Coordinates of C-alpha atoms and ligand atoms in Angstrom, one line a residue:
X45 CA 56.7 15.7 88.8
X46 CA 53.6 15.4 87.8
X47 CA 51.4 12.1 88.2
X48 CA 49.0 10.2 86.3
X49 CA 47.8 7.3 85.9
X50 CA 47.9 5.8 82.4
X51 CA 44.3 5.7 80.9
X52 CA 43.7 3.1 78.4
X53 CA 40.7 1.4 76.5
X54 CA 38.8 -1.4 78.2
X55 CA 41.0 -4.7 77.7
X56 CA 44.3 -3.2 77.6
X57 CA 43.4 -1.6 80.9
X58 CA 41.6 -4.3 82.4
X59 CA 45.0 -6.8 81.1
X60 CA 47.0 -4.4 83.0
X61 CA 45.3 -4.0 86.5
X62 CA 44.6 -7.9 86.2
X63 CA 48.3 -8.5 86.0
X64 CA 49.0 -6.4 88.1
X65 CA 46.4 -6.9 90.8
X66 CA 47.2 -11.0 90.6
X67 CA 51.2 -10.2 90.9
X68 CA 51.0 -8.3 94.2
X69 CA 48.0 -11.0 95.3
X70 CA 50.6 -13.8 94.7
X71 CA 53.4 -12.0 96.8
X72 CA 50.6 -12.3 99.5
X73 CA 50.3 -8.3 99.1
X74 CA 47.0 -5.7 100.0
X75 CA 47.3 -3.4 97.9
X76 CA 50.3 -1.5 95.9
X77 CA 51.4 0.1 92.6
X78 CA 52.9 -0.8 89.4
X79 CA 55.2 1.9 88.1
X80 CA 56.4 1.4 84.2
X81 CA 60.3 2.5 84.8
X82 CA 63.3 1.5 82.0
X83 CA 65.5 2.8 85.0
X84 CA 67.6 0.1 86.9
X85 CA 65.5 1.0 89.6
X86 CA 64.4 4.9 90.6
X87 CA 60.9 4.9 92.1
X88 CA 59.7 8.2 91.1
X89 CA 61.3 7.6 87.4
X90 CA 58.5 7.6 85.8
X91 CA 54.5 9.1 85.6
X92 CA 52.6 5.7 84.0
X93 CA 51.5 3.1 86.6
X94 CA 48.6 0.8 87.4
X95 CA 47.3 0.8 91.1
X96 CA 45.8 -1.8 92.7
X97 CA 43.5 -1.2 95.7
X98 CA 45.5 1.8 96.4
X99 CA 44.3 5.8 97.1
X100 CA 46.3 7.7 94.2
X101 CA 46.6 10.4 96.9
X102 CA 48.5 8.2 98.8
X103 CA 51.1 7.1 96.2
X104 CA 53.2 9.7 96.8
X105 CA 54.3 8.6 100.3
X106 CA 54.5 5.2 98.8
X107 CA 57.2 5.9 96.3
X108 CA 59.4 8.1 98.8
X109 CA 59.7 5.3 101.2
X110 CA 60.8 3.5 98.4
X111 CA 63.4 5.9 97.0
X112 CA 64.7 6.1 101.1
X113 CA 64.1 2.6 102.5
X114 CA 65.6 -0.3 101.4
X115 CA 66.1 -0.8 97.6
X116 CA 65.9 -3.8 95.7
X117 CA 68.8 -4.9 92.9
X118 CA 69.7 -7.7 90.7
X119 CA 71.0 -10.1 93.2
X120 CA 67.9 -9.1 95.7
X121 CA 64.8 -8.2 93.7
X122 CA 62.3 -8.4 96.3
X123 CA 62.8 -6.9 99.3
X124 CA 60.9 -5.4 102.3
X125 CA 60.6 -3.8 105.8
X126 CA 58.5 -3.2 108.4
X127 CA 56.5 0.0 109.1
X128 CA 55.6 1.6 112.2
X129 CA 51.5 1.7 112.4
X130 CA 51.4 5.5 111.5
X131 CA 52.5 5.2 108.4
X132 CA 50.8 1.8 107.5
X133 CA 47.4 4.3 108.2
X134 CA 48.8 7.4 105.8
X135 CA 49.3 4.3 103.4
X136 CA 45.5 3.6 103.7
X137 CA 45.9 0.7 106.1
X138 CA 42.9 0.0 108.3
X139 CA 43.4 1.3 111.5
X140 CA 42.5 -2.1 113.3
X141 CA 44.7 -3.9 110.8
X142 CA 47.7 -1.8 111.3
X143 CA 47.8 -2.4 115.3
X144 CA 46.7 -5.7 115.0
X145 CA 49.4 -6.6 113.1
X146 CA 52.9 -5.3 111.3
X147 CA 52.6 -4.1 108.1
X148 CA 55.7 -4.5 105.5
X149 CA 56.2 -2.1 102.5
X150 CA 57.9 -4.0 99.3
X151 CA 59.4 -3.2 96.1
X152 CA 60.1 -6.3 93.7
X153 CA 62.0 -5.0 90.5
X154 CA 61.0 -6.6 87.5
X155 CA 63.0 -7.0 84.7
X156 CA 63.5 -9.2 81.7
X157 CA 66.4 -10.2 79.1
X158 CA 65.6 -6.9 77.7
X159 CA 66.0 -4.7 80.6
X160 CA 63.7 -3.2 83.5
X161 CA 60.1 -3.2 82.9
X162 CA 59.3 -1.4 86.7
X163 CA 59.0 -1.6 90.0
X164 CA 55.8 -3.6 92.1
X165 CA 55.6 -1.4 95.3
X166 CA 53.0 -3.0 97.7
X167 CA 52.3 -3.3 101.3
X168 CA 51.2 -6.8 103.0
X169 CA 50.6 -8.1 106.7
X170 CA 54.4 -9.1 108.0
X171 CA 53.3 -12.5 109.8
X172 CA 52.4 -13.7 106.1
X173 CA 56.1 -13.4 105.7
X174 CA 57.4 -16.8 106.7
X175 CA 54.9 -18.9 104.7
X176 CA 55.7 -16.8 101.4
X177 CA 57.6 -19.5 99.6
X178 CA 59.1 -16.7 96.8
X179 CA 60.7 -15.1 99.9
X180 CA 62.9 -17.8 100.3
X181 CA 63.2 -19.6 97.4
X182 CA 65.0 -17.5 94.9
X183 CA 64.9 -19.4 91.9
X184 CA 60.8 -19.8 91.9
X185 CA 60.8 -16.1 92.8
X186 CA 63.2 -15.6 89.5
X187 CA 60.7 -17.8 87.7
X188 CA 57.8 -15.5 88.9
X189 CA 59.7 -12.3 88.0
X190 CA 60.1 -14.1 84.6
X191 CA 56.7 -15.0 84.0
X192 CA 55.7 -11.4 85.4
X193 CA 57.4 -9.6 83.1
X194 CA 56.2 -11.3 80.0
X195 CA 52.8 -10.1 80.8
X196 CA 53.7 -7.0 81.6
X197 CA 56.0 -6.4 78.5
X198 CA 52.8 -7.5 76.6
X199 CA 50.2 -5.4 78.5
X200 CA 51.8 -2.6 78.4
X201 CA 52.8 -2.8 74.6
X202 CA 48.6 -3.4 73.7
X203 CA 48.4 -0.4 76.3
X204 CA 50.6 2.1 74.0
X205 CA 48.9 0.3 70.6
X206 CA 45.4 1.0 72.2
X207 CA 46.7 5.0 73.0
X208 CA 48.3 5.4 69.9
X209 CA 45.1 4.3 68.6
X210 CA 42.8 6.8 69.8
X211 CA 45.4 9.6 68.8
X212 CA 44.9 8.5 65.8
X213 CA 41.2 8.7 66.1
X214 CA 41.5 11.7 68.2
X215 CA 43.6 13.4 64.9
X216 CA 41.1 11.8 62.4
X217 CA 38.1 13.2 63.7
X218 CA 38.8 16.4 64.4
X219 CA 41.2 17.5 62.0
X220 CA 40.1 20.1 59.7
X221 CA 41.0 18.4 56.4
X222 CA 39.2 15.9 54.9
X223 CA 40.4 12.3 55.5
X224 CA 39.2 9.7 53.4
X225 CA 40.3 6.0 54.1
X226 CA 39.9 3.1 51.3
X227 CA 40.9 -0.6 51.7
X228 CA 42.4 -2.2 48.7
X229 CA 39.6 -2.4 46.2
X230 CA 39.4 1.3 46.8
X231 CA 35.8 0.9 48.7
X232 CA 35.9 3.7 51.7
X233 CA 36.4 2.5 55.2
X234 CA 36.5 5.8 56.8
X235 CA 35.1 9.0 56.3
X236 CA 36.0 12.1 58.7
X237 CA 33.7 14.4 59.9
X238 CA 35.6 17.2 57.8
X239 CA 35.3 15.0 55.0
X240 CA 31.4 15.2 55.7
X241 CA 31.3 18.4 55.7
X242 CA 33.0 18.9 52.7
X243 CA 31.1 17.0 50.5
X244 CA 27.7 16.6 52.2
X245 CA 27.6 12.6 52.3
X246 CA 27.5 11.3 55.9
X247 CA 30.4 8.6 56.5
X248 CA 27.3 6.2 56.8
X249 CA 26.5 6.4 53.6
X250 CA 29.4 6.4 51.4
X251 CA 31.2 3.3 53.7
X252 CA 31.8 0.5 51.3
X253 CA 31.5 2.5 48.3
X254 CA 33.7 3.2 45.7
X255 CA 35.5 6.2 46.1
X256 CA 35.8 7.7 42.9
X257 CA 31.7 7.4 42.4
X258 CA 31.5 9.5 45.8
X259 CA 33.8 12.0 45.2
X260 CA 33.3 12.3 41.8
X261 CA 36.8 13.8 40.9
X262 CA 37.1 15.9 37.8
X263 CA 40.3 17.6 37.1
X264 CA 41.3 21.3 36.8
X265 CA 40.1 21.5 33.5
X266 CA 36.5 19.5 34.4
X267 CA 37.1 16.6 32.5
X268 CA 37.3 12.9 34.0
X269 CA 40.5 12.1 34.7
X270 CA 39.6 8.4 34.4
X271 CA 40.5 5.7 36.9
X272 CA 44.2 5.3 36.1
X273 CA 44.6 9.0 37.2
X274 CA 43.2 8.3 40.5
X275 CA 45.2 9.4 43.5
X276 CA 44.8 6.4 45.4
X277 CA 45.6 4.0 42.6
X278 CA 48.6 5.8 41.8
X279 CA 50.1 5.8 45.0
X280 CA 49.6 2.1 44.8
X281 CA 51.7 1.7 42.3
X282 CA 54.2 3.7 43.6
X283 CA 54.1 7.1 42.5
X284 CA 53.9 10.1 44.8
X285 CA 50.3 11.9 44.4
X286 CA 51.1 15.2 46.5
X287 CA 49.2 18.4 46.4
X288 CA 47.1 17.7 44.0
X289 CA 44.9 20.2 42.6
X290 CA 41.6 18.7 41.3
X291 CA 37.8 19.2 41.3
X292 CA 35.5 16.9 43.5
X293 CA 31.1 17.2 43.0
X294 CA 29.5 17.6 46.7
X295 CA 26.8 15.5 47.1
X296 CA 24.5 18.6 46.0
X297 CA 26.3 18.7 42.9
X298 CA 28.4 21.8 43.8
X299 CA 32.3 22.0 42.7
X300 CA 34.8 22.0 45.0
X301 CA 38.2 22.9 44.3
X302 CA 40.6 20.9 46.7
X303 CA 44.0 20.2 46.8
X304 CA 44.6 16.1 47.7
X305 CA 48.2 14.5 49.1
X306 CA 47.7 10.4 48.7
X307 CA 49.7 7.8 50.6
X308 CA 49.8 4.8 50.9
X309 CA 49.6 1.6 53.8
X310 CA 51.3 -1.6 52.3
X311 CA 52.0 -5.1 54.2
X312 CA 54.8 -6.4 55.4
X313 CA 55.0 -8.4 51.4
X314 CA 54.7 -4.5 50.2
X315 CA 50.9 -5.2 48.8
X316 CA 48.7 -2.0 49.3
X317 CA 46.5 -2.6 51.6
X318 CA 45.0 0.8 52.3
X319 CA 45.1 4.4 51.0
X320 CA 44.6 7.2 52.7
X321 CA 43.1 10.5 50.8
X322 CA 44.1 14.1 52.5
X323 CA 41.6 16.2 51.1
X324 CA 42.0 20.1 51.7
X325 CA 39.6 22.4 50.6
X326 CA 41.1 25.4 48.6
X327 CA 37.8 27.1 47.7
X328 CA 37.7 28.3 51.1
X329 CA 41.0 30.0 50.8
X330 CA 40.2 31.3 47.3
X331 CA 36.9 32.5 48.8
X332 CA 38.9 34.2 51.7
X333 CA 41.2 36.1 49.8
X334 CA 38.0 37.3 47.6
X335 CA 36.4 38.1 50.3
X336 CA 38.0 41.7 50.3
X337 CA 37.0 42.0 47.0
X338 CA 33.6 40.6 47.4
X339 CA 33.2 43.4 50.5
X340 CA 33.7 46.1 48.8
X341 CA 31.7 45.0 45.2
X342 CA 28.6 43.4 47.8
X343 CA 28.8 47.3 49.5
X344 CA 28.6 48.9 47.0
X345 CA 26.2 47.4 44.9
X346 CA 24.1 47.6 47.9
X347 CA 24.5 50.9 48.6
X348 CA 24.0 51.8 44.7
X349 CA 20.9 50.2 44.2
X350 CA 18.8 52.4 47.2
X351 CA 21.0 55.7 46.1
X352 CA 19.7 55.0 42.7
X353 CA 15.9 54.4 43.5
X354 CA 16.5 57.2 45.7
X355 CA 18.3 59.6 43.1
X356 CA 15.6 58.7 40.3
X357 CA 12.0 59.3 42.3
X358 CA 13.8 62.4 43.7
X359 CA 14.9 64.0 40.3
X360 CA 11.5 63.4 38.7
X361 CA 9.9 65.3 41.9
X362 CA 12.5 68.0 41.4
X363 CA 11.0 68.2 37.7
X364 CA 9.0 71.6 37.8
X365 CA 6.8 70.0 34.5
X366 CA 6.3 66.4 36.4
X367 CA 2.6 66.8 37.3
X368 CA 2.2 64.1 39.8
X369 CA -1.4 63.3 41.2
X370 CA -1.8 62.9 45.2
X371 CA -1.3 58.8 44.6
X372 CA 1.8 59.0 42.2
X373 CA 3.1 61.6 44.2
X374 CA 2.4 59.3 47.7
X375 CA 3.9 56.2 46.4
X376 CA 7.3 57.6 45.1
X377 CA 7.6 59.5 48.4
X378 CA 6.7 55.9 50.2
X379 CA 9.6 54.1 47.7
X380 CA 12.0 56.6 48.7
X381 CA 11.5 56.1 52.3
X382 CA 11.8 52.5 52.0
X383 CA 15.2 52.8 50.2
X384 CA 16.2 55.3 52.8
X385 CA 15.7 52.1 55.2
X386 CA 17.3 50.1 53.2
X387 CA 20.5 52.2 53.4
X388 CA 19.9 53.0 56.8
X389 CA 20.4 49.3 57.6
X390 CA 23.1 48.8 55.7
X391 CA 25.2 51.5 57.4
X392 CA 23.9 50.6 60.5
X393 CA 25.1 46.8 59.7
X394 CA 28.2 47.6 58.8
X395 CA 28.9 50.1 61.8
X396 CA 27.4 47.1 63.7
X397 CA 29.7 44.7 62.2
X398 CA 32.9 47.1 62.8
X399 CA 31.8 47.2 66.5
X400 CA 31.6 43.5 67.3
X401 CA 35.3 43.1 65.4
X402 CA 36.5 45.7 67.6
X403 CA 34.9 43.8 70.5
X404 CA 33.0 47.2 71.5
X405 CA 29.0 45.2 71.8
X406 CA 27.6 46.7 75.0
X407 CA 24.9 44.5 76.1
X408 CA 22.4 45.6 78.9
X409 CA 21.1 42.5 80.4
X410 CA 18.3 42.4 82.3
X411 CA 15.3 39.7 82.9
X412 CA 13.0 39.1 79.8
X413 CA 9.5 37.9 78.8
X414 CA 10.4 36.3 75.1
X415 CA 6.5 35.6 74.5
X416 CA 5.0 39.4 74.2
X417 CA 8.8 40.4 72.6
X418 CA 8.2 37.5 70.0
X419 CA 4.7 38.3 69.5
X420 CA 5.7 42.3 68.9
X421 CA 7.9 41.2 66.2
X422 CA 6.0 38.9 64.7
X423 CA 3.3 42.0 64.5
X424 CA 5.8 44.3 62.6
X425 CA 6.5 41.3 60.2
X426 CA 2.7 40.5 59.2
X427 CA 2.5 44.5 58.8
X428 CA 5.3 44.8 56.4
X429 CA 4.6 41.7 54.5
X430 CA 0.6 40.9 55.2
X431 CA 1.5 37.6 52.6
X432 CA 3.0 36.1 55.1
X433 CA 1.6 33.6 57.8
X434 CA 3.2 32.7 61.0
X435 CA 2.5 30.2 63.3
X436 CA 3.5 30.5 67.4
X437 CA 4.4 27.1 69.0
X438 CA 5.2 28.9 72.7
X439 CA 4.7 27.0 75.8
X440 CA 3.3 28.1 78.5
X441 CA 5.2 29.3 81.4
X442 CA 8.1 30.3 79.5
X443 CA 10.7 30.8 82.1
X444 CA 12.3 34.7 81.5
X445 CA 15.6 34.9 80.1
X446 CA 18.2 37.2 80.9
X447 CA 18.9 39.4 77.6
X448 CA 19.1 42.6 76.1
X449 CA 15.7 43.3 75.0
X450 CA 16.5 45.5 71.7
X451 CA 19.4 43.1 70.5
X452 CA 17.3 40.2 71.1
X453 CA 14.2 41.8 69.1
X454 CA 17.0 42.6 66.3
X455 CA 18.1 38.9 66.3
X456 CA 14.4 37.4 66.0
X457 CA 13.6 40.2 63.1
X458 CA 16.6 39.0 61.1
X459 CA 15.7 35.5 61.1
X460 CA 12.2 36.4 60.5
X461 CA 13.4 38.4 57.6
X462 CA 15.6 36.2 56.2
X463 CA 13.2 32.9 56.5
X464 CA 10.6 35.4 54.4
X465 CA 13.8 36.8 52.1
X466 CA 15.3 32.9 51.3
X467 CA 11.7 31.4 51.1
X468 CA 10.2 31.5 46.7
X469 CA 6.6 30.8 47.8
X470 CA 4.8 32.5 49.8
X471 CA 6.4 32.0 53.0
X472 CA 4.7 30.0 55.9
X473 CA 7.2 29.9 59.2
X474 CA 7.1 29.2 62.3
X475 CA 8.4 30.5 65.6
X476 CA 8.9 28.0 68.1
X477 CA 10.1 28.4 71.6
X478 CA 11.4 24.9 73.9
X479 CA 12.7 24.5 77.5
X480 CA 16.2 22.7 78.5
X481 CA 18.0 23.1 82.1
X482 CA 19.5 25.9 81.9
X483 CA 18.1 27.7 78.3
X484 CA 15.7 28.7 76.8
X485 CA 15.7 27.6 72.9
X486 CA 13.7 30.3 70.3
X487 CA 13.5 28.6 66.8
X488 CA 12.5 30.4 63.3
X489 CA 11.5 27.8 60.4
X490 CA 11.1 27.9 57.0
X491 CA 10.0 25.7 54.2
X492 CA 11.9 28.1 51.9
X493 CA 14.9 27.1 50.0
X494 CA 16.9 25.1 52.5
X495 CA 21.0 25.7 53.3
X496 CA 23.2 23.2 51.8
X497 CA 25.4 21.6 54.4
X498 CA 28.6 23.2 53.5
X499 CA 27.1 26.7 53.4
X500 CA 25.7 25.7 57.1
X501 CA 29.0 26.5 58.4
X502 CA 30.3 29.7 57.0
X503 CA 26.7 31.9 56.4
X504 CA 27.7 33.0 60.2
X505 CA 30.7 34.7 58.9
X506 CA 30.8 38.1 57.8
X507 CA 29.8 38.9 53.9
X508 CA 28.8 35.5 54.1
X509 CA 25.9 34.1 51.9
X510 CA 24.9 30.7 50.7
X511 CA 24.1 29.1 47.4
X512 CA 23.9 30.2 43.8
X513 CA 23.4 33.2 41.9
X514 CA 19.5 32.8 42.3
X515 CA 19.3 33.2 46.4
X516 CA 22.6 36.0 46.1
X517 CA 20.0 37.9 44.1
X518 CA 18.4 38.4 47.1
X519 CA 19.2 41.8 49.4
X520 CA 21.9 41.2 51.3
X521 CA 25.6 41.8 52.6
X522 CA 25.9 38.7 55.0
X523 CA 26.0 40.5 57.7
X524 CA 22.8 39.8 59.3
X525 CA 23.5 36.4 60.4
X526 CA 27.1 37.9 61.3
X527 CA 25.5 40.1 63.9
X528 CA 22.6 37.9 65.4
X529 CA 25.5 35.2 66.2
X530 CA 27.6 38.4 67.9
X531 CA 24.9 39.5 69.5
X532 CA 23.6 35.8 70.6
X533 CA 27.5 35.0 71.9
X534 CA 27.8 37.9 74.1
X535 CA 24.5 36.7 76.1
X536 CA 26.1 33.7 76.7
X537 CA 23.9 31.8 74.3
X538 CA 24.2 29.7 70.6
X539 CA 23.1 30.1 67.5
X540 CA 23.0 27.2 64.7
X541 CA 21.0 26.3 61.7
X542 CA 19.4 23.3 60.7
X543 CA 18.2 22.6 57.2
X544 CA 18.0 20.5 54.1
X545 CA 18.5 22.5 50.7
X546 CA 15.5 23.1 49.0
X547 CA 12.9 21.6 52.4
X548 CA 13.6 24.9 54.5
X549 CA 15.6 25.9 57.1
X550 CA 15.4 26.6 61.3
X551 CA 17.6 28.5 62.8
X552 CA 17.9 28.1 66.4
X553 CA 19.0 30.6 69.1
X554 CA 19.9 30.0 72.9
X555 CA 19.4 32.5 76.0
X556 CA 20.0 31.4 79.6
X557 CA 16.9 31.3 81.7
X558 CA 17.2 33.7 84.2
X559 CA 16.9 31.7 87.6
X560 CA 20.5 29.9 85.9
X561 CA 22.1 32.9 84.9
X562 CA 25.2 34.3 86.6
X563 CA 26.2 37.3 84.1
X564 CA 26.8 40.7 84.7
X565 CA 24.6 43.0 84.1
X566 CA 26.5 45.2 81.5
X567 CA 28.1 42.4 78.4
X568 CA 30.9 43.9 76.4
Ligands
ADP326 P1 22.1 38.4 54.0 O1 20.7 37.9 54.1 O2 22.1 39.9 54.1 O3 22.8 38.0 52.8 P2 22.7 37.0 56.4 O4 23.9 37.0 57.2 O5 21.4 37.4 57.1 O6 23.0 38.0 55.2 O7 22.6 35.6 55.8 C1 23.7 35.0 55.2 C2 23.3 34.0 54.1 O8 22.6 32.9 54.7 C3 22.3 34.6 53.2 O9 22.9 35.3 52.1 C4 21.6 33.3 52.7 O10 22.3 32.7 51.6 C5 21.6 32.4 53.9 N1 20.4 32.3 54.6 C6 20.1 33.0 55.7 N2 18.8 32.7 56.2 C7 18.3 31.8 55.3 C8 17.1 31.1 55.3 N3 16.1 31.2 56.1 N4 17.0 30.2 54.2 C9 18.0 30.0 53.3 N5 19.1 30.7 53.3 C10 19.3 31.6 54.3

């Protein structure tokens, strides 16, 4: 059997060991146990009780010289007997107290017109015995057990409203469907944090407003459906709104197509007095079953584009009448060699990609100096696009990290490349590095054209990438970010983004300093 001990919120917990802390006080008792039981009486019935000034390690002992001592029942609910000193000590007794004086285990069963509530084991000094007026006075002791067990009955039900409660909060916040909660006049109460995500609008904001105005629904068409076709108000008037496929406007203004089950809370009179809004996202699955199709039309535009440029300077070189000066002649050679790169990448990504999936990322750990790696990088970057400025915010006394050199150097060149790649000005970033206990944090910004928060969480999934058709024109597979969070993971570190669309981005990486590290040297 497995013990423990009932964990509630403040009051209902403090109502509880009050009760049951004054109960075993009253019986002239030291210290003892509640334990919740619907059985006539069976000690070890049941794994919810309350202690009062009593080791939990020693509960145990307690409860099995209940179950084989003396037992109480409805014509003697209290009842009790004398221990020998050793076991008044493995009970937590004093030493001095327990040969001082004899020590008497009791069990009082309470129980009410309803039935058995539980048992009130406790120990108490045996001379207090024959001044206990309960002891001998039945009906006053049946008065106390009376009393006793209102307070329990009511504790204990506050206790199961207060746990059901945080389930219910527990479920709420961290399910992955949108919940959306709305008192009567439809104003929002509650807004999950998958509901956030969804739409963009923290739960801080949209709290009191109107629902429809936040969520802007539109139907599958894309016309307002108008208020009488809302969900929430239809379920208030009795009619079952259940996997509903409509539109809703992100905060950013994007479309989201989700599918929404309604239901309703009513009072005791039937009046709706809340409505809850399931909200489940379907452009994610959409988006997963075209992400097949999206791999293989992303792959091969990207692989036709460089083959092309390739194919084109090539065949005019090839011409025996092209008569190409030293300059023409140098600069098609140069923009075959960078498509060649291009390519080169790609495959290399996608090898990459079908490495980490088949969990075969061999890392080769060993202690590193991020400043001189980070500068190195930032070198190559200025060289290949001299419009670019960066700006190093490094401490001093950066403590080394444990890493793989030439993954790390990959990771910081993709977000390098990508802050330049996502940024329509001229791009100014920013390469910070910052100290906690046990990492070391490296940090690319941008002021380029910013994530919205939605895209946040899936642009470190594979073929990933974020916004509209203007940033997709951009190179890319969405693989980069793919392979940086791999390669991050397998070091033992995070990656995340911060950004606001159209401010900039900073993506953020994590590597453990080396004095805290404990990881083998060789990572698969
Ligand atoms: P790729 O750049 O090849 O598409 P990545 O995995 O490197 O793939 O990036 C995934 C997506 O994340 C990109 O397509 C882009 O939409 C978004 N992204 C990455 N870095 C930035 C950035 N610095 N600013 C804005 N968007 C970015």
């Amino acid at each position: 059997m497995s013990w423990f001990q009932g964990r509630q919120g403040g009051d209902a917990l403090d109502q509880l060991t009050i009760l049951v802390g004054s109960a075993i006080r009253l019986l002239h008792g030291d210290s003892g146990v509640f334990v919740v039981s619907n059985e006539a009486f069976d000690p070890q019935s049941s794994s919810e009780y309350t202690l009062y000034r009593l080791n939990e390690l020693v509960l145990p002992v307690l409860l099995s010289c209940a179950q084989e001592g003396m037992q109480p029942s409805s014509l003697q609910p209290l009842v009790a007997e004398i221990i020998t000193p050793e076991l008044a000590m493995r009970l937590g007794v004093e030493p001095g107290e327990a040969e001082q004086q004899e020590i008497e285990r009791c069990s009082l069963m309470v129980n009410d017109g309803a039935g058995p509530i539980g048992a009130l084991h406790f120990l108490r000094p045996a001379r207090r015995h024959e001044c206990f007026a309960f002891d001998g006075e039945e009906k006053t002791l049946r008065l106390f057990i009376a009393q006793l067990a209102t307070g329990l009955r009511f504790a204990l039900k506050s206790q199961s409203l207060v746990k059901e409660q945080s389930r219910l909060a527990a479920i709420f916040q961290h399910s992955a469907e949108g919940i959306l909660i709305v008192d009567n006049a439809l104003r929002i109460i509650n807004f999950n944090p998958a509901m956030e995500r969804l739409t963009g609008w923290r739960e801080s904001e949209v709290l009191g407003r109107f629902y429809f105005e936040v969520l802007r629904p539109k139907d599958r068409q894309g016309s307002d459906p108008g208020l009488q076709n809302s969900p929430i108000l239809q379920v208030f008037a009795g009619q079952e709104v259940i996997n509903r496929e409509m539109v809703i406007v992100a905060r950013d203004g994007q479309r989201i197509g989700v599918s929404v089950t309604a239901s309703c809370i009513r009072s005791t009179w039937g009046e709706p007095m809340n409505g809850i809004l399931n909200v489940r996202d379907l452009t994610r699955e959409r988006e997963q079953e075209e992400q097949r199709s999206t791999f293989i039309s992303v792959i091969s535009h990207e692989l036709q584009t460089p083959i092309a440029i390739i194919k084109g300077y090539a065949s005019t070189l090839a011409r025996t009448d092209a008569k190409l000066d030293a300059d023409a002649l140098h600069s098609r050679l140069v923009a075959i060699e960078e498509e060649a790169d291009r390519l080169n990448k790609l495959v290399g990504n996608l090898l990459y990609a079908s490495r980490i999936q088949a969990g075969g990322l061999q890392m080769e750990l060993s202690a590193l100096d991020l400043p001189p790696l980070i500068q190195g990088v930032v070198r190559r970057l200025k060289a290949k696009s001299p419009g670019v400025s960066v700006t190093l915010a490094i401490p001093p006394n950066l403590p080394t990290v444990v890493a793989d050199r030439e993954r790390i150097e990959e990771v910081l060149q993709n977000l390098l490349d990508n802050a330049v790649k996502y940024s329509p000005r001229l791009a100014h970033l920013t390469v910070s590095c910052r100290i906690t206990g046990d990492e070391v944090i490296v940090s690319v910004s941008d002021a380029g054209m910013g994530i919205s928060l939605r895209d946040q969480e899936q642009i470190f999934d594979r073929f990933q990438r974020a916004g509209d058709a203007h940033s997709r024109s951009a190179p890319g597979a969405g693989l980069g970010l793919y392979i940086c969070r791999a390669i991050v993971e397998a070091h033992g570190g995070r990656i995340w983004v911060e950004s606001t669309l159209r401010q900039g981005s900073t993506f953020s990486f994590s590597l453990p300093r080396e004095e805290k590290a404990h990881l083998p040297m060789v990572v698969f």
